[in-house]
mmCIF file of C-alpha atoms and ligand atoms in Angstrom:
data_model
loop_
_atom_site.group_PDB
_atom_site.id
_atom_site.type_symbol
_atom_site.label_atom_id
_atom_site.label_comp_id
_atom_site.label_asym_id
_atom_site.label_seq_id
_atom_site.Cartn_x
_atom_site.Cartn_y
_atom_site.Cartn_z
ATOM 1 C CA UNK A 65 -13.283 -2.015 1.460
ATOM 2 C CA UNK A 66 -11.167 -0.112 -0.977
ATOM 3 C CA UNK A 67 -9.107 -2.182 -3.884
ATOM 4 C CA UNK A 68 -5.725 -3.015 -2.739
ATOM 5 C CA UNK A 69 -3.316 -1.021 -5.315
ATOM 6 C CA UNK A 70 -0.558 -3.738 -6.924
ATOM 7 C CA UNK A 71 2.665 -1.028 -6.914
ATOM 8 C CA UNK A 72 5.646 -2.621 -9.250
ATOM 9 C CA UNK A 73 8.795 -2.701 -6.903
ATOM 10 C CA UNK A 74 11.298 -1.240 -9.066
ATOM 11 C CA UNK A 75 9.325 -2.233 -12.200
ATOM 12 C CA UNK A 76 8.527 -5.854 -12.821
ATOM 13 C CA UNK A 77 12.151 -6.382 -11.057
ATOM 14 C CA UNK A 78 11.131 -10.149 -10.081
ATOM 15 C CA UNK A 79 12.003 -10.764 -13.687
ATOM 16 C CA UNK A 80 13.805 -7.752 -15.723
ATOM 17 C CA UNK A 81 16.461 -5.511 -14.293
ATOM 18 C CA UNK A 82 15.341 -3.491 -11.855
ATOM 19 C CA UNK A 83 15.014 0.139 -12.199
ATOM 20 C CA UNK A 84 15.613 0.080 -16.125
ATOM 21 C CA UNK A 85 12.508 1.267 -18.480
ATOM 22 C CA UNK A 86 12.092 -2.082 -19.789
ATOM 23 C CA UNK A 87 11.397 -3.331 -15.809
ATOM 24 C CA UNK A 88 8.778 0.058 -15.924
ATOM 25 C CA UNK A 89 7.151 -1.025 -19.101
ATOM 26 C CA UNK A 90 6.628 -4.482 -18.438
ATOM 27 C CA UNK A 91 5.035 -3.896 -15.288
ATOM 28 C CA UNK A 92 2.591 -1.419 -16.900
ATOM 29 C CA UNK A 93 1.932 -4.378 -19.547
ATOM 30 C CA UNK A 94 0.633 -6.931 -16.426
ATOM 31 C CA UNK A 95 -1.500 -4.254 -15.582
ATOM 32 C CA UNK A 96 0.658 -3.035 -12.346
ATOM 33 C CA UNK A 97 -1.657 0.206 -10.624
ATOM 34 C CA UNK A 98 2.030 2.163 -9.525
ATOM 35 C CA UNK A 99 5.140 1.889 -9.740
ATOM 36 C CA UNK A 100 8.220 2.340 -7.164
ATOM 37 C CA UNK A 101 11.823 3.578 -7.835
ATOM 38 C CA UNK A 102 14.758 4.617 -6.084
ATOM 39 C CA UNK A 103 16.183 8.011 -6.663
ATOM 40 C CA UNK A 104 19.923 9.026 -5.772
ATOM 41 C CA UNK A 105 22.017 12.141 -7.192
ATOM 42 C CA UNK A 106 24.801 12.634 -9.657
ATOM 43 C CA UNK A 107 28.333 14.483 -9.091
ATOM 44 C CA UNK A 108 26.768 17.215 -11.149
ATOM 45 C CA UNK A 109 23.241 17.346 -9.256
ATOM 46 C CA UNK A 110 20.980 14.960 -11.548
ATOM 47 C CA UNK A 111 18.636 12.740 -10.198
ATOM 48 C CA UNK A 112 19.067 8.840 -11.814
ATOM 49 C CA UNK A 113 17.040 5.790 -10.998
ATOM 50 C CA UNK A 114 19.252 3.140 -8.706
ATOM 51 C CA UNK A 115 18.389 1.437 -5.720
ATOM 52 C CA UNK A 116 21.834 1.122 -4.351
ATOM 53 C CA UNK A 117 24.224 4.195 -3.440
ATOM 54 C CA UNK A 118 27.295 2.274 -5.385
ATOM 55 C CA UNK A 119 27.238 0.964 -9.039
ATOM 56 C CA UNK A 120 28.955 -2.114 -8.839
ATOM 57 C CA UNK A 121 25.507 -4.645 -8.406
ATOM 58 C CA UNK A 122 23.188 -3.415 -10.913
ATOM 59 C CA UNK A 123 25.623 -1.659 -13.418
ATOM 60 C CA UNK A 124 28.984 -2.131 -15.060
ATOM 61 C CA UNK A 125 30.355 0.666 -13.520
ATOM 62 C CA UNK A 126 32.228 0.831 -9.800
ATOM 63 C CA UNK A 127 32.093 3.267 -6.609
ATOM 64 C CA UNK A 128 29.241 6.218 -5.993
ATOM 65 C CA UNK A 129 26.937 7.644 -8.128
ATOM 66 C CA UNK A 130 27.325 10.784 -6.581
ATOM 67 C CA UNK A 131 30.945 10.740 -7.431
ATOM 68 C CA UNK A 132 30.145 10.083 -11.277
ATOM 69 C CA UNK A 133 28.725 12.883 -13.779
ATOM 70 C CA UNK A 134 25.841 12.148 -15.240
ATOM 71 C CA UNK A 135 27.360 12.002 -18.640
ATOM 72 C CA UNK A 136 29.117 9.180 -17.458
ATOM 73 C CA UNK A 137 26.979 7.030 -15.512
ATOM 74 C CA UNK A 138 25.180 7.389 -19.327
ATOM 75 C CA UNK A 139 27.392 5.053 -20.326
ATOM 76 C CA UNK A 140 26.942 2.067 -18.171
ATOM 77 C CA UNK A 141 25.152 -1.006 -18.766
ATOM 78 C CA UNK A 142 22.345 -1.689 -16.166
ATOM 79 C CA UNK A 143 20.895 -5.336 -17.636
ATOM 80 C CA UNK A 144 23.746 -7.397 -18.160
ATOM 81 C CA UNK A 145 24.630 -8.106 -14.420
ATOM 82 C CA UNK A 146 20.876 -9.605 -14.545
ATOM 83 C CA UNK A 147 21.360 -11.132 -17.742
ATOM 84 C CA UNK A 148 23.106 -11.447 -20.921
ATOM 85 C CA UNK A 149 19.773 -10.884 -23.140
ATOM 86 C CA UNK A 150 19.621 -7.256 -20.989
ATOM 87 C CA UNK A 151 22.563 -5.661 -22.462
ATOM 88 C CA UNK A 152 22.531 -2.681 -23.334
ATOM 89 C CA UNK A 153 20.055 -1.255 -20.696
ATOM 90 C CA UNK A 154 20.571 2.053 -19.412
ATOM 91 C CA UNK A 155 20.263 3.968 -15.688
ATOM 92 C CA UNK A 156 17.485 5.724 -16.218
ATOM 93 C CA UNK A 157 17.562 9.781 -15.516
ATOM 94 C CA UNK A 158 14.333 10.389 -13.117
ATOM 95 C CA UNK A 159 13.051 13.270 -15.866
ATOM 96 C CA UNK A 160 12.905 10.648 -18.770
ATOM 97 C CA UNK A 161 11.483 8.357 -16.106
ATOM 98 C CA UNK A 162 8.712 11.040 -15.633
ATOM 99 C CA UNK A 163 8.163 12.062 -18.956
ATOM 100 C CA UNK A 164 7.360 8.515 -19.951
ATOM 101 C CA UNK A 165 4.588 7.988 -17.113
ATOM 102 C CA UNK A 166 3.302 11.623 -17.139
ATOM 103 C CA UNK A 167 0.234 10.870 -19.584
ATOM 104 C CA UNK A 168 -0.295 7.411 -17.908
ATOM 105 C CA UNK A 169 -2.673 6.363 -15.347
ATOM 106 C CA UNK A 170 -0.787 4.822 -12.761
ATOM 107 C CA UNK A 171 0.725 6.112 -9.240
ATOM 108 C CA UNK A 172 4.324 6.926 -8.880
ATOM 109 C CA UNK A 173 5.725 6.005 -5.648
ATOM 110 C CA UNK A 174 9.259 8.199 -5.192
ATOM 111 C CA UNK A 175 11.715 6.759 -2.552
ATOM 112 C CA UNK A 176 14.304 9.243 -2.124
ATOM 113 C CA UNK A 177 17.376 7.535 -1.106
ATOM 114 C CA UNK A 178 18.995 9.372 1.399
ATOM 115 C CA UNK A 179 19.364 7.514 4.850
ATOM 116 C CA UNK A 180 23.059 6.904 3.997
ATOM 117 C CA UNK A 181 24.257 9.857 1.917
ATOM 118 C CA UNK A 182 22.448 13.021 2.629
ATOM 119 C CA UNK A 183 22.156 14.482 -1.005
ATOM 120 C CA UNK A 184 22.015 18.186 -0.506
ATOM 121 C CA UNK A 185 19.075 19.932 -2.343
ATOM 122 C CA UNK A 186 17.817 16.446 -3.463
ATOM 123 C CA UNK A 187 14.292 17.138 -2.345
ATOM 124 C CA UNK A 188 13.905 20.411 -4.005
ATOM 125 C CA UNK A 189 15.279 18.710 -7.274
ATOM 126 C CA UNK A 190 12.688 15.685 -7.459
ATOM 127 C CA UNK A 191 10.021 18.437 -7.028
ATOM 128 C CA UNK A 192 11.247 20.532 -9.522
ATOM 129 C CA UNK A 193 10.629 17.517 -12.232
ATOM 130 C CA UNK A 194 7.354 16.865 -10.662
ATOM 131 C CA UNK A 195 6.179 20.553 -11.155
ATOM 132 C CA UNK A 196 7.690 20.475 -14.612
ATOM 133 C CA UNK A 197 5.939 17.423 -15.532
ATOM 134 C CA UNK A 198 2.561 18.026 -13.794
ATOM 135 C CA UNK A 199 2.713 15.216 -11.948
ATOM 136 C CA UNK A 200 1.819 16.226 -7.826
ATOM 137 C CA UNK A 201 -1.456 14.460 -8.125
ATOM 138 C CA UNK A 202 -0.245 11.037 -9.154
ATOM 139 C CA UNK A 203 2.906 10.885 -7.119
ATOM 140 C CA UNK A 204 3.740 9.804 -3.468
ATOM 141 C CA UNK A 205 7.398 10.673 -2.030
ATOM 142 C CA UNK A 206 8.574 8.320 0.546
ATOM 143 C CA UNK A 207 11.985 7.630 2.935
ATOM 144 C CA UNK A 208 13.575 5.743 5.493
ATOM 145 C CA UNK A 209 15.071 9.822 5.831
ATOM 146 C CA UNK A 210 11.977 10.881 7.965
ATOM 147 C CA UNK A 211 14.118 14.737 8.532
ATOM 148 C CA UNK A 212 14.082 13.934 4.751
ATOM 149 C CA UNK A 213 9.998 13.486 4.296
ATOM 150 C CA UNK A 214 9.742 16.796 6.666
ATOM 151 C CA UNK A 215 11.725 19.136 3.589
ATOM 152 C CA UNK A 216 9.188 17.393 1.377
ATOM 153 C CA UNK A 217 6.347 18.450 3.792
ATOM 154 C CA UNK A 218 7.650 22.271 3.722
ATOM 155 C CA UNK A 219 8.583 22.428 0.066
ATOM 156 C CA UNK A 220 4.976 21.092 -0.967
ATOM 157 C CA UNK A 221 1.799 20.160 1.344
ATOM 158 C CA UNK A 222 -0.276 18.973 -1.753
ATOM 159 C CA UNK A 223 1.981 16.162 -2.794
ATOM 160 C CA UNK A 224 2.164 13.057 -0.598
ATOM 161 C CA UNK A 225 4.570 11.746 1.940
ATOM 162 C CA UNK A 226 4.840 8.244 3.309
ATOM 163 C CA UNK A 227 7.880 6.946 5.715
ATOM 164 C CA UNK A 228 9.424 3.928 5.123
ATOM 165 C CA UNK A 229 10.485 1.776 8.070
ATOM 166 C CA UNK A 230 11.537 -1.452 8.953
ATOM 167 C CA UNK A 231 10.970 -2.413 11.972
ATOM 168 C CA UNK A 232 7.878 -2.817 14.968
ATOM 169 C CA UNK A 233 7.524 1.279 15.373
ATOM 170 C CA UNK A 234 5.147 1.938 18.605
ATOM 171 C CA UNK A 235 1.683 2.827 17.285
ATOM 172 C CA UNK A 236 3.177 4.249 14.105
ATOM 173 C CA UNK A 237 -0.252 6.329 13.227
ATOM 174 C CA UNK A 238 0.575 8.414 16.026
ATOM 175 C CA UNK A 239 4.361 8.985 14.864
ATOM 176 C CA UNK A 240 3.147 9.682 10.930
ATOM 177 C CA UNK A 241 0.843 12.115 12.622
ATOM 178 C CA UNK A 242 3.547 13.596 14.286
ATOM 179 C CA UNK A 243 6.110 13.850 11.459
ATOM 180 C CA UNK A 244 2.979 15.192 9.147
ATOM 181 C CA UNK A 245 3.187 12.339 6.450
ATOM 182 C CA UNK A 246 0.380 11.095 4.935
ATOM 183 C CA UNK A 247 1.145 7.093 4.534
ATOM 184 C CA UNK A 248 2.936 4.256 6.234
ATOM 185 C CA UNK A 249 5.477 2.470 4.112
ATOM 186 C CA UNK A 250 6.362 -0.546 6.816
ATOM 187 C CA UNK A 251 8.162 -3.549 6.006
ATOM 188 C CA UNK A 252 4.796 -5.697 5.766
ATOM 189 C CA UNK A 253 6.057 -7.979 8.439
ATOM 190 C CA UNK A 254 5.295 -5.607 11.244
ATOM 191 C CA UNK A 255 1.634 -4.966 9.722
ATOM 192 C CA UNK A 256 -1.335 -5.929 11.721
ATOM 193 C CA UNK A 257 -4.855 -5.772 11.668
ATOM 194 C CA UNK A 258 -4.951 -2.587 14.303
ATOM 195 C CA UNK A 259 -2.606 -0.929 12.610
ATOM 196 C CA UNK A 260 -4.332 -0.958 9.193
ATOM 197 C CA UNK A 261 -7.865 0.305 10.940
ATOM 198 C CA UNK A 262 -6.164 3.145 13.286
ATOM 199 C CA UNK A 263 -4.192 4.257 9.790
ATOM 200 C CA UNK A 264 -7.571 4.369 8.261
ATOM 201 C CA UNK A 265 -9.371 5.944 11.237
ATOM 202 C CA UNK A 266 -6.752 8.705 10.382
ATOM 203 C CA UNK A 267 -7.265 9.103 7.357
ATOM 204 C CA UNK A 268 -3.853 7.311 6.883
ATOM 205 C CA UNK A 269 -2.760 4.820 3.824
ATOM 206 C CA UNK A 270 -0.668 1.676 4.852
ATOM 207 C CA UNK A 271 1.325 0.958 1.253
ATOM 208 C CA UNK A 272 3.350 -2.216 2.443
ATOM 209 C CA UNK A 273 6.691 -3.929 0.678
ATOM 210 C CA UNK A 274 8.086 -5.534 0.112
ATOM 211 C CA UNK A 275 5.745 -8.707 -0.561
ATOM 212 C CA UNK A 276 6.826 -11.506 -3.231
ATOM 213 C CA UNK A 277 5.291 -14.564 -2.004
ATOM 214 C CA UNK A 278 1.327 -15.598 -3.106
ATOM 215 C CA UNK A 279 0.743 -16.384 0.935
ATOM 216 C CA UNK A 280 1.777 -13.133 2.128
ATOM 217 C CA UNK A 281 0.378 -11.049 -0.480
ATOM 218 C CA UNK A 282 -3.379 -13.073 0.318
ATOM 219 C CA UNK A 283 -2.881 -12.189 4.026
ATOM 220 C CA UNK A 284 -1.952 -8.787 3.169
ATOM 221 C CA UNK A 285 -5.189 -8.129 1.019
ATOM 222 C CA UNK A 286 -7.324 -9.812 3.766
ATOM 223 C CA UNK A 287 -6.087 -6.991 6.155
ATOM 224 C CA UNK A 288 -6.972 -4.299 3.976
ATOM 225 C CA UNK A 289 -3.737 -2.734 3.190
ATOM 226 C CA UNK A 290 -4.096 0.408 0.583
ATOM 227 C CA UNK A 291 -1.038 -0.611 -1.864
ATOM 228 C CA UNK A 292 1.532 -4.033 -1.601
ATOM 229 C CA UNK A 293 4.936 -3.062 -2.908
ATOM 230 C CA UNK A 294 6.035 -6.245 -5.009
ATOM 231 C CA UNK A 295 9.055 -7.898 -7.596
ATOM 232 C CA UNK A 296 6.023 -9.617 -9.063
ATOM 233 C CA UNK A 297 3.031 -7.342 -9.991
ATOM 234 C CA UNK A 298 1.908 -10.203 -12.542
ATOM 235 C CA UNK A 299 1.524 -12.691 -9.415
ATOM 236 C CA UNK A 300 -0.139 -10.018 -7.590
ATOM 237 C CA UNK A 301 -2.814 -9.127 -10.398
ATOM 238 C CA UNK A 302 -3.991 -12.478 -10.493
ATOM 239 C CA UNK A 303 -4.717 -12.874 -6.784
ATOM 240 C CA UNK A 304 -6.294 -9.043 -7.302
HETATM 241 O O1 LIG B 134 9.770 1.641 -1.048
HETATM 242 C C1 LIG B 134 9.705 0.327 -0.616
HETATM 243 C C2 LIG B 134 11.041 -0.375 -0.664
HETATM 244 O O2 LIG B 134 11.610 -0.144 -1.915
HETATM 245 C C3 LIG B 134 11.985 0.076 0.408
HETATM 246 O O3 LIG B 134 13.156 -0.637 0.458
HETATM 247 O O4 LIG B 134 15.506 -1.115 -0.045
HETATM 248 O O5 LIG B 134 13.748 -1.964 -1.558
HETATM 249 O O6 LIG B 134 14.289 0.460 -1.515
HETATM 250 P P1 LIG B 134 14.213 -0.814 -0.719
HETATM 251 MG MG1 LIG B 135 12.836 1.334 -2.814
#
């Protein structure tokens, strides 16, 4: 059976703020195999790292960040809501975000974050960066968007595609199939043993999240799964 890959949900996010560099290198220093992040647009059509649509959890700032310039969302602080030792952190653009991991050995798992704003272009703008950086061999793009994960498809066959979703999908080989993706991204509750073999039987990689607790994670590796999506990637490595 192949090694179960430990992917670092949002960077080490179980214990630094998520989706900041320092959350990306400390994951790579517990010896994390990928990391995850969460891409949304600017006003002005630049791609940032942020898990939510709005800016008031994770930053100091308030409202959308695609009704902010990028020059301004520059100047928000993304580490003191998790802390006051994390001031000072910065949103990170997704091209600095790629320029730091494009000479390391680790896989990049890209959600695009469009299932509640539709950011126009957005897809043709994460693979510009990934061309520019040489990246399409280490990356995997994934959504809960699946129209989304079908521009990807078009725009470039040789970079990978996995759809996210949350619930108990009807044999959901057959719908990846359909859609042309080459992964499952499911919530890891709705992962069983079948699903996992049929994935593999076509030639299909089940990457779960998003699992945090030792239990789940030991189950998870017992049923084979290709990647867990986790807040801890230290935990995970020693159970690895
Ligand atoms: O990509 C896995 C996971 O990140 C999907 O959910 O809401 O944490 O981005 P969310
Ligand atoms: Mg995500």
């Amino acid at each position: 059976m192949k090694k179960t890959l430990n992917i670092a949900h949002r960077g080490l996010s179980g214990l630094y703020p998520e989706n900041t560099m320092l959350a990306f290198e400390k994951a790579i220093e517990v010896g994390c195999d990928g990391i995850e992040i969460d891409v949304q647009l600017t006003k002005d059509g630049y791609a940032v790292i942020c898990h939510d649509e709005e800016l008031n959890r994770t930053t100091t700032g308030k409202g959308f960040i695609k009704d902010h310039m990028l020059e301004e969302l520059m100047q928000l602080d993304a580490g003191i809501k998790f802390g006051e030792k994390f001031k000072g952190l910065r949103i990170p653009t997704f091209d600095e975000f790629l320029e730091y991991v494009s000479d390391k050995d680790l896989l990049i798992n890209i959600e695009i974050k469009n299932s509640i704003i539709d950011y126009e272009n957005i897809e043709k703008i994460i693979y510009a960066l990934i061309s520019k950086h040489h990246i399409e061999d280490k990356v995997i793009i994934s959504s809960f968007n699946h129209y989304s994960i079908r521009r990807c498809i078009r725009l470039a066959r040789n970079i990978k595609t996995g759809l996210l979703y949350g619930d108990c999908i009807f044999e959901p080989y057959n719908y990846v199939q359909m859609v042309g993706a080459n992964a499952l991204h499911p919530e890891y509750n709705s992962v069983t043993k079948e699903i996992v073999e049929r994935s593999h039987d076509n030639n299909l990689e089940v990457n779960i999240y998003t699992v945090n607790d030792e239990k789940d994670m030991k189950k998870m590796i017992d049923l084979g799964v290709d990647a867990i999506i986790t807040n801890y990637p230290n935990l995970l490595k020693e159970l690895l």
